Short mmCIF file of C-alpha atoms and ligand atoms in Angstrom, two decimals:
data_model
loop_
_atom_site.label_atom_id
_atom_site.label_comp_id
_atom_site.label_asym_id
_atom_site.label_seq_id
_atom_site.Cartn_x
_atom_site.Cartn_y
_atom_site.Cartn_z
CA MET A 1 -63.98 -30.46 -66.62
CA SER A 2 -65.96 -29.96 -63.87
CA LEU A 3 -65.38 -33.01 -61.37
CA THR A 4 -66.32 -32.93 -58.03
CA ARG A 5 -64.01 -35.88 -57.27
CA ASP A 6 -60.81 -36.83 -58.80
CA PRO A 7 -60.80 -38.75 -61.79
CA ALA A 8 -59.73 -42.15 -60.89
CA ALA A 9 -62.05 -42.07 -57.85
CA PHE A 10 -64.96 -40.59 -60.67
CA THR A 11 -64.19 -43.71 -63.20
CA ALA A 12 -64.62 -45.95 -60.25
CA LEU A 13 -68.07 -44.68 -59.31
CA ILE A 14 -69.43 -45.19 -63.05
CA GLN A 15 -67.99 -48.53 -63.08
CA ASN A 16 -69.42 -49.21 -59.49
CA LEU A 17 -73.07 -47.74 -61.34
CA ARG A 18 -72.75 -49.69 -64.30
CA ASP A 19 -72.24 -53.25 -62.32
CA PHE A 20 -74.64 -52.20 -60.37
CA ILE A 21 -77.31 -51.62 -63.09
CA ALA A 22 -76.33 -54.70 -64.97
CA GLU A 23 -76.52 -56.75 -62.07
CA GLU A 24 -78.70 -55.75 -59.75
CA ALA A 25 -81.33 -53.21 -61.67
CA ILE A 26 -81.66 -54.85 -65.19
CA PRO A 27 -82.25 -58.53 -63.64
CA ARG A 28 -85.52 -57.51 -61.87
CA GLU A 29 -87.18 -55.70 -64.42
CA ASP A 30 -90.49 -57.34 -65.18
CA LEU A 31 -92.59 -56.38 -68.20
CA ARG A 32 -95.30 -57.91 -66.21
CA GLN A 33 -95.14 -55.50 -63.55
CA ALA A 34 -95.81 -52.13 -65.97
CA GLY A 35 -98.32 -50.22 -64.54
CA ASP A 36 -98.16 -51.90 -60.87
CA GLY A 37 -97.36 -49.06 -58.98
CA ASP A 38 -97.40 -51.34 -55.81
CA ALA A 39 -94.65 -53.77 -57.12
CA MET A 40 -92.47 -51.14 -58.60
CA ARG A 41 -92.28 -49.56 -55.41
CA ARG A 42 -91.31 -52.64 -53.81
CA ILE A 43 -88.34 -53.39 -56.11
CA ALA A 44 -87.23 -49.84 -55.77
CA LEU A 45 -86.90 -49.74 -52.58
CA GLN A 46 -85.02 -52.79 -52.35
CA LEU A 47 -82.63 -51.64 -55.21
CA ARG A 48 -82.38 -48.11 -53.01
CA ALA A 49 -80.85 -50.24 -50.21
CA ILE A 50 -78.86 -52.27 -52.13
CA ALA A 51 -77.14 -49.16 -53.83
CA SER A 52 -76.91 -47.55 -51.04
CA GLU A 53 -74.76 -50.27 -49.22
CA ARG A 54 -72.67 -49.74 -52.83
CA GLY A 55 -71.88 -46.24 -51.79
CA LEU A 56 -74.26 -44.67 -54.43
CA GLY A 57 -77.25 -42.34 -54.16
CA ALA A 58 -79.01 -39.18 -55.39
CA PRO A 59 -76.15 -37.49 -57.85
CA ARG A 60 -77.11 -34.17 -57.07
CA ALA A 61 -78.65 -33.95 -53.38
CA PRO A 62 -75.96 -32.92 -50.72
CA VAL A 63 -73.52 -35.74 -49.24
CA GLU A 64 -75.31 -34.78 -45.82
CA GLN A 65 -78.52 -35.72 -46.93
CA GLY A 66 -76.97 -39.07 -48.28
CA GLY A 67 -76.40 -37.50 -52.17
CA LEU A 68 -73.24 -37.35 -54.05
CA ALA A 69 -73.33 -33.88 -54.56
CA LEU A 70 -72.13 -34.30 -58.61
CA SER A 71 -71.37 -31.54 -60.67
CA TRP A 72 -74.21 -31.48 -63.71
CA GLU A 73 -71.30 -32.12 -65.66
CA GLU A 74 -70.92 -35.59 -63.88
CA CYS A 75 -74.42 -36.27 -64.29
CA CYS A 76 -74.01 -37.00 -67.49
CA SER A 77 -72.12 -39.88 -67.12
CA PHE A 78 -73.84 -41.19 -63.86
CA LEU A 79 -77.67 -40.44 -64.98
CA GLU A 80 -76.47 -42.14 -68.86
CA GLU A 81 -75.63 -45.31 -66.73
CA ALA A 82 -78.96 -44.70 -64.24
CA GLY A 83 -81.15 -44.66 -67.30
CA ARG A 84 -79.90 -48.17 -68.80
CA SER A 85 -82.63 -49.79 -66.64
CA PHE A 86 -86.09 -48.74 -65.96
CA LEU A 87 -85.24 -49.01 -62.68
CA GLY A 88 -82.23 -47.15 -62.08
CA PRO A 89 -83.10 -43.89 -61.91
CA ALA A 90 -86.28 -44.54 -59.45
CA ALA A 91 -83.43 -46.48 -57.36
CA LEU A 92 -81.20 -43.69 -57.27
CA GLN A 93 -83.46 -41.03 -56.47
CA CYS A 94 -82.97 -38.97 -60.18
CA ALA A 95 -86.24 -39.88 -61.43
CA PRO A 96 -88.81 -37.39 -61.71
CA PRO A 97 -90.75 -35.44 -60.63
CA GLY A 98 -88.51 -35.71 -57.38
CA GLN A 99 -85.18 -34.34 -58.61
CA PRO A 100 -86.51 -31.41 -60.69
CA ASP A 101 -88.90 -30.59 -57.80
CA ILE A 102 -85.79 -30.88 -55.33
CA ALA A 103 -83.93 -28.75 -57.81
CA ALA A 104 -86.09 -25.85 -57.70
CA LEU A 105 -87.23 -25.62 -53.78
CA ASP A 106 -83.61 -26.02 -52.95
CA GLN A 107 -83.59 -22.78 -54.67
CA LEU A 108 -86.69 -21.25 -53.54
CA ALA A 109 -88.17 -22.30 -50.22
CA SER A 110 -88.43 -21.03 -47.27
CA PRO A 111 -87.00 -22.48 -44.04
CA ALA A 112 -89.98 -23.46 -42.79
CA GLN A 113 -90.65 -24.68 -46.35
CA ARG A 114 -87.33 -26.38 -46.52
CA THR A 115 -87.93 -28.53 -43.14
CA ARG A 116 -91.49 -29.61 -43.77
CA TYR A 117 -91.05 -30.44 -47.32
CA LEU A 118 -87.67 -30.36 -48.96
CA GLU A 119 -85.34 -32.16 -46.43
CA PRO A 120 -87.93 -34.96 -46.39
CA LEU A 121 -88.16 -35.34 -49.97
CA MET A 122 -84.32 -35.67 -50.16
CA ARG A 123 -84.23 -38.00 -48.04
CA GLY A 124 -87.06 -39.97 -49.70
CA GLU A 125 -89.43 -40.04 -46.97
CA ARG A 126 -91.91 -38.06 -48.70
CA HIS A 127 -92.58 -37.41 -52.52
CA SER A 128 -93.51 -34.41 -54.60
CA CYS A 129 -95.12 -33.83 -57.48
CA PHE A 130 -95.58 -30.91 -59.92
CA ALA A 131 -98.98 -29.95 -60.74
CA MET A 132 -99.29 -27.28 -63.93
CA THR A 133 -100.86 -29.14 -66.73
CA GLU A 134 -104.64 -28.43 -67.06
CA PRO A 135 -107.00 -30.11 -69.72
CA ALA A 136 -108.51 -27.84 -72.67
CA PRO A 137 -109.36 -25.09 -72.15
CA GLY A 138 -106.98 -24.58 -69.41
CA VAL A 139 -102.37 -24.50 -69.54
CA GLY A 140 -101.04 -27.14 -72.04
CA SER A 141 -98.28 -25.87 -74.30
CA ASP A 142 -99.34 -22.13 -73.91
CA PRO A 143 -98.61 -21.23 -70.11
CA ARG A 144 -100.93 -18.28 -70.44
CA MET A 145 -103.71 -20.39 -70.74
CA LEU A 146 -103.25 -21.40 -67.36
CA SER A 147 -106.68 -21.21 -65.46
CA THR A 148 -106.80 -22.66 -61.90
CA THR A 149 -107.05 -19.97 -59.28
CA ALA A 150 -105.86 -19.16 -55.95
CA ARG A 151 -107.82 -16.41 -54.25
CA ARG A 152 -106.92 -14.57 -51.25
CA ASP A 153 -109.09 -15.58 -48.38
CA GLY A 154 -108.11 -14.03 -44.95
CA ASP A 155 -104.48 -14.72 -44.77
CA GLY A 156 -104.52 -17.63 -46.80
CA TRP A 157 -105.42 -18.77 -50.36
CA VAL A 158 -108.40 -21.04 -51.98
CA ILE A 159 -107.54 -23.04 -54.85
CA GLU A 160 -110.04 -23.96 -57.15
CA GLY A 161 -108.69 -26.09 -60.48
CA HIS A 162 -108.34 -28.91 -62.75
CA LYS A 163 -105.02 -30.74 -63.23
CA TRP A 164 -104.01 -33.93 -65.52
CA PHE A 165 -100.94 -35.81 -65.97
CA ILE A 166 -99.30 -35.13 -63.11
CA THR A 167 -96.25 -37.43 -63.08
CA GLY A 168 -95.82 -39.03 -59.65
CA ALA A 169 -99.18 -37.69 -58.41
CA MET A 170 -100.40 -41.12 -57.21
CA ARG A 171 -97.95 -41.82 -54.57
CA ALA A 172 -97.10 -38.33 -53.95
CA ASP A 173 -97.63 -36.76 -50.33
CA PHE A 174 -97.58 -33.38 -51.53
CA ALA A 175 -98.26 -31.23 -54.96
CA ILE A 176 -96.45 -28.44 -56.41
CA VAL A 177 -99.14 -26.31 -57.22
CA VAL A 178 -99.41 -23.36 -60.18
CA ALA A 179 -102.23 -21.36 -59.83
CA ARG A 180 -103.47 -17.79 -60.95
CA THR A 181 -103.22 -15.54 -58.35
CA GLU A 182 -103.76 -11.52 -58.84
CA ALA A 183 -99.92 -10.81 -59.17
CA GLY A 184 -100.08 -13.87 -62.19
CA PRO A 185 -99.15 -17.65 -61.95
CA SER A 186 -97.55 -18.23 -58.42
CA TRP A 187 -96.78 -21.97 -57.18
CA PHE A 188 -98.16 -23.08 -53.67
CA LEU A 189 -97.01 -26.37 -51.88
CA VAL A 190 -100.58 -28.29 -51.02
CA ASP A 191 -100.48 -31.41 -49.09
CA LYS A 192 -102.39 -34.02 -50.60
CA ALA A 193 -104.09 -34.81 -47.41
CA MET A 194 -105.71 -31.13 -47.47
CA PRO A 195 -109.61 -31.16 -47.79
CA GLY A 196 -110.57 -30.17 -51.61
CA PHE A 197 -107.34 -32.11 -52.90
CA GLU A 198 -108.87 -34.56 -55.07
CA VAL A 199 -107.25 -37.22 -56.56
CA VAL A 200 -109.44 -38.51 -59.62
CA ARG A 201 -107.62 -41.19 -60.92
CA ASP A 202 -104.30 -42.47 -62.30
CA ILE A 203 -104.45 -41.69 -66.27
CA PRO A 204 -103.92 -44.75 -68.32
CA ASN A 205 -100.85 -44.31 -70.88
CA ILE A 206 -98.47 -45.15 -73.33
CA GLU A 207 -95.46 -44.76 -70.62
CA PRO A 208 -96.05 -47.85 -67.36
CA PHE A 209 -92.61 -47.68 -65.71
CA ASP A 210 -93.15 -44.34 -64.20
CA LEU A 211 -93.55 -44.48 -60.22
CA GLY A 212 -96.94 -42.74 -58.93
CA GLY A 213 -98.17 -42.92 -62.67
CA HIS A 214 -99.45 -39.83 -64.19
CA GLY A 215 -102.32 -38.34 -61.97
CA GLU A 216 -106.03 -36.18 -63.09
CA LEU A 217 -106.26 -34.16 -59.88
CA ARG A 218 -108.96 -31.57 -59.07
CA PHE A 219 -109.01 -28.52 -56.36
CA GLU A 220 -112.33 -27.39 -54.86
CA GLY A 221 -112.31 -25.15 -52.18
CA CYS A 222 -108.76 -26.10 -51.72
CA ARG A 223 -107.83 -23.83 -48.16
CA VAL A 224 -103.67 -23.47 -47.74
CA GLY A 225 -102.64 -21.31 -45.40
CA PRO A 226 -100.09 -18.47 -46.07
CA GLU A 227 -97.09 -20.70 -45.57
CA ALA A 228 -98.25 -22.14 -48.70
CA LEU A 229 -96.82 -19.80 -50.90
CA VAL A 230 -93.70 -20.51 -52.69
CA GLY A 231 -91.35 -17.76 -53.45
CA GLU A 232 -93.01 -14.35 -54.65
CA GLU A 233 -96.50 -14.30 -55.51
CA GLY A 234 -96.69 -13.76 -59.61
CA ARG A 235 -93.33 -15.23 -60.53
CA GLY A 236 -94.67 -18.81 -61.19
CA LEU A 237 -93.48 -19.06 -64.56
CA ASP A 238 -90.21 -18.00 -64.17
CA TYR A 239 -89.71 -21.17 -61.59
CA ALA A 240 -91.50 -23.20 -63.66
CA GLN A 241 -88.67 -22.07 -66.26
CA LEU A 242 -86.00 -22.75 -63.89
CA ARG A 243 -87.53 -26.16 -62.74
CA LEU A 244 -88.33 -27.39 -66.25
CA GLU A 245 -84.52 -26.18 -67.51
CA GLY A 246 -82.50 -28.89 -65.06
CA ALA A 247 -85.15 -31.78 -65.91
CA ARG A 248 -84.94 -31.59 -69.35
CA LEU A 249 -80.86 -31.90 -69.18
CA PHE A 250 -81.93 -34.92 -67.10
CA HIS A 251 -84.49 -36.74 -69.25
CA CYS A 252 -81.79 -36.38 -72.06
CA MET A 253 -79.25 -37.92 -70.03
CA ARG A 254 -81.35 -40.70 -69.09
CA TYR A 255 -82.78 -41.43 -72.20
CA ILE A 256 -79.80 -41.69 -74.01
CA GLY A 257 -78.80 -44.67 -71.51
CA LEU A 258 -82.31 -46.07 -72.43
CA ALA A 259 -81.45 -45.80 -75.90
CA SER A 260 -78.08 -46.90 -76.01
CA ARG A 261 -78.99 -49.56 -74.02
CA ALA A 262 -81.76 -50.67 -77.15
CA MET A 263 -79.07 -50.44 -79.91
CA SER A 264 -76.68 -52.16 -78.04
CA MET A 265 -79.45 -55.55 -77.62
CA ALA A 266 -80.08 -55.06 -81.61
CA GLN A 267 -76.72 -55.13 -82.38
CA ASP A 268 -76.74 -58.53 -80.61
CA TYR A 269 -79.13 -59.82 -82.16
CA ALA A 270 -77.68 -58.37 -85.70
CA SER A 271 -74.79 -60.44 -84.82
CA SER A 272 -75.80 -63.32 -84.59
CA ARG A 273 -79.16 -63.55 -86.82
CA GLU A 274 -79.15 -65.06 -90.51
CA SER A 275 -81.06 -63.64 -93.42
CA HIS A 276 -80.30 -64.49 -97.10
CA GLY A 277 -76.89 -66.05 -96.52
CA ALA A 278 -75.62 -63.35 -94.42
CA ARG A 279 -75.89 -61.98 -90.40
CA LEU A 280 -77.50 -59.52 -90.15
CA ALA A 281 -74.93 -57.43 -89.08
CA GLU A 282 -73.26 -57.60 -92.58
CA HIS A 283 -76.45 -56.54 -94.78
CA GLN A 284 -75.19 -52.65 -95.75
CA MET A 285 -78.67 -51.24 -94.43
CA VAL A 286 -78.65 -52.92 -91.55
CA GLN A 287 -75.00 -51.20 -90.95
CA ALA A 288 -76.50 -47.71 -92.04
CA MET A 289 -79.21 -48.08 -89.19
CA VAL A 290 -76.75 -48.68 -86.24
CA ALA A 291 -74.27 -46.11 -87.77
CA ASP A 292 -76.98 -43.32 -87.78
CA ALA A 293 -77.68 -44.66 -84.73
CA HIS A 294 -74.69 -43.89 -82.95
CA ILE A 295 -73.61 -41.44 -85.07
CA GLU A 296 -76.88 -39.30 -83.26
CA LEU A 297 -75.82 -40.88 -79.43
CA TYR A 298 -73.01 -39.20 -80.19
CA ALA A 299 -74.02 -35.90 -81.05
CA ALA A 300 -77.08 -36.32 -77.84
CA ARG A 301 -74.38 -36.54 -75.49
CA LEU A 302 -71.87 -33.97 -76.93
CA MET A 303 -74.91 -31.71 -77.03
CA THR A 304 -76.36 -32.51 -73.81
CA LEU A 305 -72.59 -32.15 -71.66
CA ASP A 306 -72.16 -28.71 -73.59
CA VAL A 307 -75.91 -27.85 -71.61
CA ALA A 308 -74.33 -29.30 -68.41
CA ARG A 309 -71.25 -27.71 -68.50
CA ARG A 310 -73.31 -24.31 -69.02
CA LEU A 311 -75.21 -24.97 -65.70
CA ASP A 312 -71.90 -25.49 -63.89
CA ARG A 313 -70.66 -22.26 -64.81
CA GLY A 314 -73.95 -20.61 -64.24
CA GLU A 315 -74.98 -19.55 -67.47
CA SER A 316 -78.12 -19.14 -68.86
CA ILE A 317 -79.20 -22.19 -71.03
CA ARG A 318 -82.68 -21.25 -72.12
CA HIS A 319 -81.71 -21.44 -75.81
CA GLU A 320 -79.26 -24.39 -75.79
CA SER A 321 -81.19 -26.21 -73.55
CA SER A 322 -84.29 -26.04 -75.70
CA MET A 323 -82.47 -27.23 -78.83
CA ALA A 324 -80.78 -29.98 -77.10
CA LYS A 325 -84.40 -31.41 -75.69
CA VAL A 326 -85.32 -31.31 -79.51
CA PHE A 327 -82.53 -32.86 -80.44
CA VAL A 328 -82.13 -35.41 -78.19
CA SER A 329 -85.90 -36.20 -77.39
CA GLU A 330 -86.19 -37.00 -81.19
CA ALA A 331 -82.98 -38.68 -81.40
CA VAL A 332 -83.46 -40.91 -78.55
CA ASN A 333 -86.49 -42.62 -80.51
CA ARG A 334 -84.95 -42.55 -83.96
CA VAL A 335 -82.24 -44.80 -82.47
CA ALA A 336 -84.97 -47.47 -80.52
CA ASP A 337 -87.33 -47.36 -83.76
CA SER A 338 -84.14 -48.70 -85.41
CA ALA A 339 -83.34 -50.96 -82.50
CA VAL A 340 -87.38 -52.31 -82.86
CA GLN A 341 -86.07 -52.81 -86.95
CA ILE A 342 -83.38 -54.53 -86.74
CA THR A 343 -84.73 -56.76 -84.34
CA GLY A 344 -88.19 -57.53 -86.29
CA ALA A 345 -90.47 -59.10 -84.72
CA LEU A 346 -88.83 -59.92 -81.21
CA GLY A 347 -88.48 -55.97 -81.32
CA ILE A 348 -92.08 -55.42 -80.80
CA SER A 349 -92.76 -58.38 -78.64
CA GLU A 350 -92.56 -58.10 -74.95
CA ASP A 351 -90.45 -60.76 -74.63
CA ALA A 352 -87.44 -58.68 -75.03
CA PRO A 353 -87.41 -54.99 -73.50
CA LEU A 354 -87.51 -52.75 -77.00
CA SER A 355 -91.14 -52.30 -76.98
CA MET A 356 -91.26 -51.15 -73.90
CA ILE A 357 -87.94 -48.34 -74.19
CA LEU A 358 -89.87 -47.38 -77.29
CA ARG A 359 -93.32 -46.71 -75.30
CA MET A 360 -90.87 -45.06 -72.68
CA LEU A 361 -88.96 -42.54 -74.74
CA ARG A 362 -92.11 -41.77 -77.12
CA PRO A 363 -93.76 -38.94 -74.63
CA PHE A 364 -90.72 -37.14 -74.27
CA ARG A 365 -91.39 -35.38 -77.39
CA ILE A 366 -94.34 -33.98 -75.86
CA TYR A 367 -93.45 -33.27 -71.81
CA ASP A 368 -90.75 -30.27 -71.00
CA GLY A 369 -92.26 -28.72 -74.45
CA ALA A 370 -92.99 -30.20 -77.26
CA SER A 371 -90.97 -29.99 -80.29
CA GLU A 372 -92.73 -27.51 -82.31
CA VAL A 373 -93.57 -25.35 -79.32
CA HIS A 374 -89.19 -25.17 -78.52
CA ARG A 375 -88.43 -25.23 -82.04
CA ALA A 376 -91.35 -21.87 -82.84
CA ALA A 377 -88.68 -20.41 -79.51
CA ILE A 378 -85.58 -21.19 -81.44
CA ALA A 379 -86.97 -19.48 -84.51
CA LYS A 380 -88.21 -16.57 -82.65
CA ARG A 381 -84.81 -16.00 -80.94
CA ALA A 382 -83.24 -16.48 -84.29
CA PHE A 383 -84.88 -13.83 -86.09
CA ARG A 384 -84.80 -11.69 -82.89
CA GLN A 385 -82.42 -8.79 -84.08
CA ARG A 386 -84.07 -8.88 -87.66
CA LEU A 387 -87.58 -9.00 -87.32
CA ARG A 388 -87.15 -5.78 -85.05
CA ALA A 389 -85.02 -3.89 -87.69
C1 FAD B 401 -95.78 -38.64 -69.57
C2 FAD B 401 -96.18 -37.16 -69.57
C3 FAD B 401 -95.82 -36.95 -68.19
C4 FAD B 401 -96.32 -35.66 -67.92
N1 FAD B 401 -96.07 -34.93 -66.52
C5 FAD B 401 -96.30 -33.63 -66.20
C6 FAD B 401 -96.50 -32.81 -65.08
O1 FAD B 401 -95.87 -33.79 -64.16
N2 FAD B 401 -96.65 -32.08 -64.64
C7 FAD B 401 -97.23 -31.25 -65.31
O2 FAD B 401 -97.92 -30.37 -65.21
N3 FAD B 401 -97.44 -31.59 -66.75
C8 FAD B 401 -97.03 -32.86 -66.94
N4 FAD B 401 -97.09 -33.22 -68.32
C9 FAD B 401 -98.34 -32.63 -69.17
C10 FAD B 401 -97.13 -31.75 -70.64
O3 FAD B 401 -96.10 -31.12 -69.93
C11 FAD B 401 -97.99 -31.23 -71.51
O4 FAD B 401 -98.64 -32.92 -72.17
C12 FAD B 401 -97.13 -30.50 -72.46
O5 FAD B 401 -96.92 -29.45 -72.02
C13 FAD B 401 -98.12 -30.54 -73.70
O6 FAD B 401 -99.47 -29.89 -73.21
P1 FAD B 401 -100.88 -30.38 -73.72
O7 FAD B 401 -100.53 -32.13 -73.71
O8 FAD B 401 -102.01 -30.09 -73.47
O9 FAD B 401 -100.60 -30.45 -75.74
P2 FAD B 401 -101.28 -29.16 -76.30
O10 FAD B 401 -100.85 -27.90 -75.77
O11 FAD B 401 -102.64 -29.54 -76.47
O12 FAD B 401 -100.87 -29.55 -78.28
C14 FAD B 401 -100.62 -30.64 -78.79
C15 FAD B 401 -99.87 -30.43 -79.89
O13 FAD B 401 -99.90 -29.30 -80.38
C16 FAD B 401 -98.84 -28.68 -81.11
N5 FAD B 401 -98.60 -27.31 -80.53
C17 FAD B 401 -98.72 -26.53 -79.34
N6 FAD B 401 -98.48 -25.44 -79.33
C18 FAD B 401 -98.02 -25.27 -80.60
C19 FAD B 401 -97.06 -24.10 -80.90
N7 FAD B 401 -97.31 -23.01 -80.52
N8 FAD B 401 -97.04 -24.23 -82.27
C20 FAD B 401 -96.83 -25.45 -83.04
N9 FAD B 401 -97.29 -26.51 -82.75
C21 FAD B 401 -97.85 -26.84 -81.10
C22 FAD B 401 -97.48 -29.57 -80.61
O14 FAD B 401 -96.90 -30.83 -81.23
C23 FAD B 401 -98.23 -30.51 -79.81
O15 FAD B 401 -97.78 -31.89 -79.28
C24 FAD B 401 -97.01 -34.70 -69.04
C25 FAD B 401 -96.91 -34.97 -70.09
C26 FAD B 401 -97.12 -36.33 -70.48
C27 FAD B 401 -97.21 -36.87 -71.85
#
């Protein structure tokens, strides 16, 4: 076990979090606020203050920055509990894009970048977004298609490009922009206030509870100094991989929480609703859906836990995190879909949060690598030895 504190203290922490989510976060969920960034920001700040009074904070951040400094393994339980509410991850500063940006910058930022970007980000004083994806013909699933450029200009760079679906862009103070230089894809820290950095719009989409939306951005003649380059020029795709591995794992943990909440609500419904002379819970086809959901959640938890333990041991998780991402993203969607089915018309209404849970989970099969792209990579690695012969 990779615990940063003794088991009793950790159990107490998780119970404290469970109570916070049940007593403070879930009662503040209001589906009418879907897509209303200002309202959600206000509630997230209110919840953050309550969480902090209860000794709850960002799970991976260092203690001196107000965090809990949990191991990846400990994060599995923490994020699952936090993820049960739409509002939990933002309240506990473990929502994307902040959390994976912090993890990546912690390894890559220069001392000046740490002071200007990373530390305020960790304290929740500034917000980031990660800008890689572009509309066609730019980069989507294939990183080689990156078309945003950063051209040398004196001692700095001029960025030109078009990005979209950039989570958190509407409230971000700065972006990590992935752009092509002569050496290859590279990372730049670009303040939103820089001339040439335009926020075109918030793209309306199926997932309405992400703070900061999903922005479309344009960079036209956006000039940045030499200090904007993160790490080494040309290493941008390695860094994106590094950022994504932890991000994927956090998504798995959070969404296991959301899907298990959906199934628990469906079981409540099935325990009291009657049809054809029996409670739904007594019909075998309903029982099968519930049993399959529990089997899938169990497998999803174990795969996520295994990847987390590997990360704690400092092992490469490229292959395993890919497999876990495909399985968990598809399993939580099946579980939420069954929960909606069991709950009938109420399930697809906005009188219950189930339909919203389904909407929150669906995009996970696309971002952080679509299932098909991961399957292609997993199969390629599986065949590598044989096809070389
Ligand atoms: C909610 C959400 C949040 C996002 N946040 C961010 C963000 O913060 N920053 C960022 O940079 N990007 C973000 N993205 C973009 C995300 O990374 C891309 O959607 C993803 O990489 C896929 O690219 P694409 O949408 O262009 O799909 P495409 O590349 O056009 O692919 C479309 C579909 O084609 C299939 N496909 C593609 N390639 C293959 C292949 N090799 N083999 C088989 N099938 C294939 C898959 O089914 C795939 O879903 C976000 C997306 C969503 C939906």
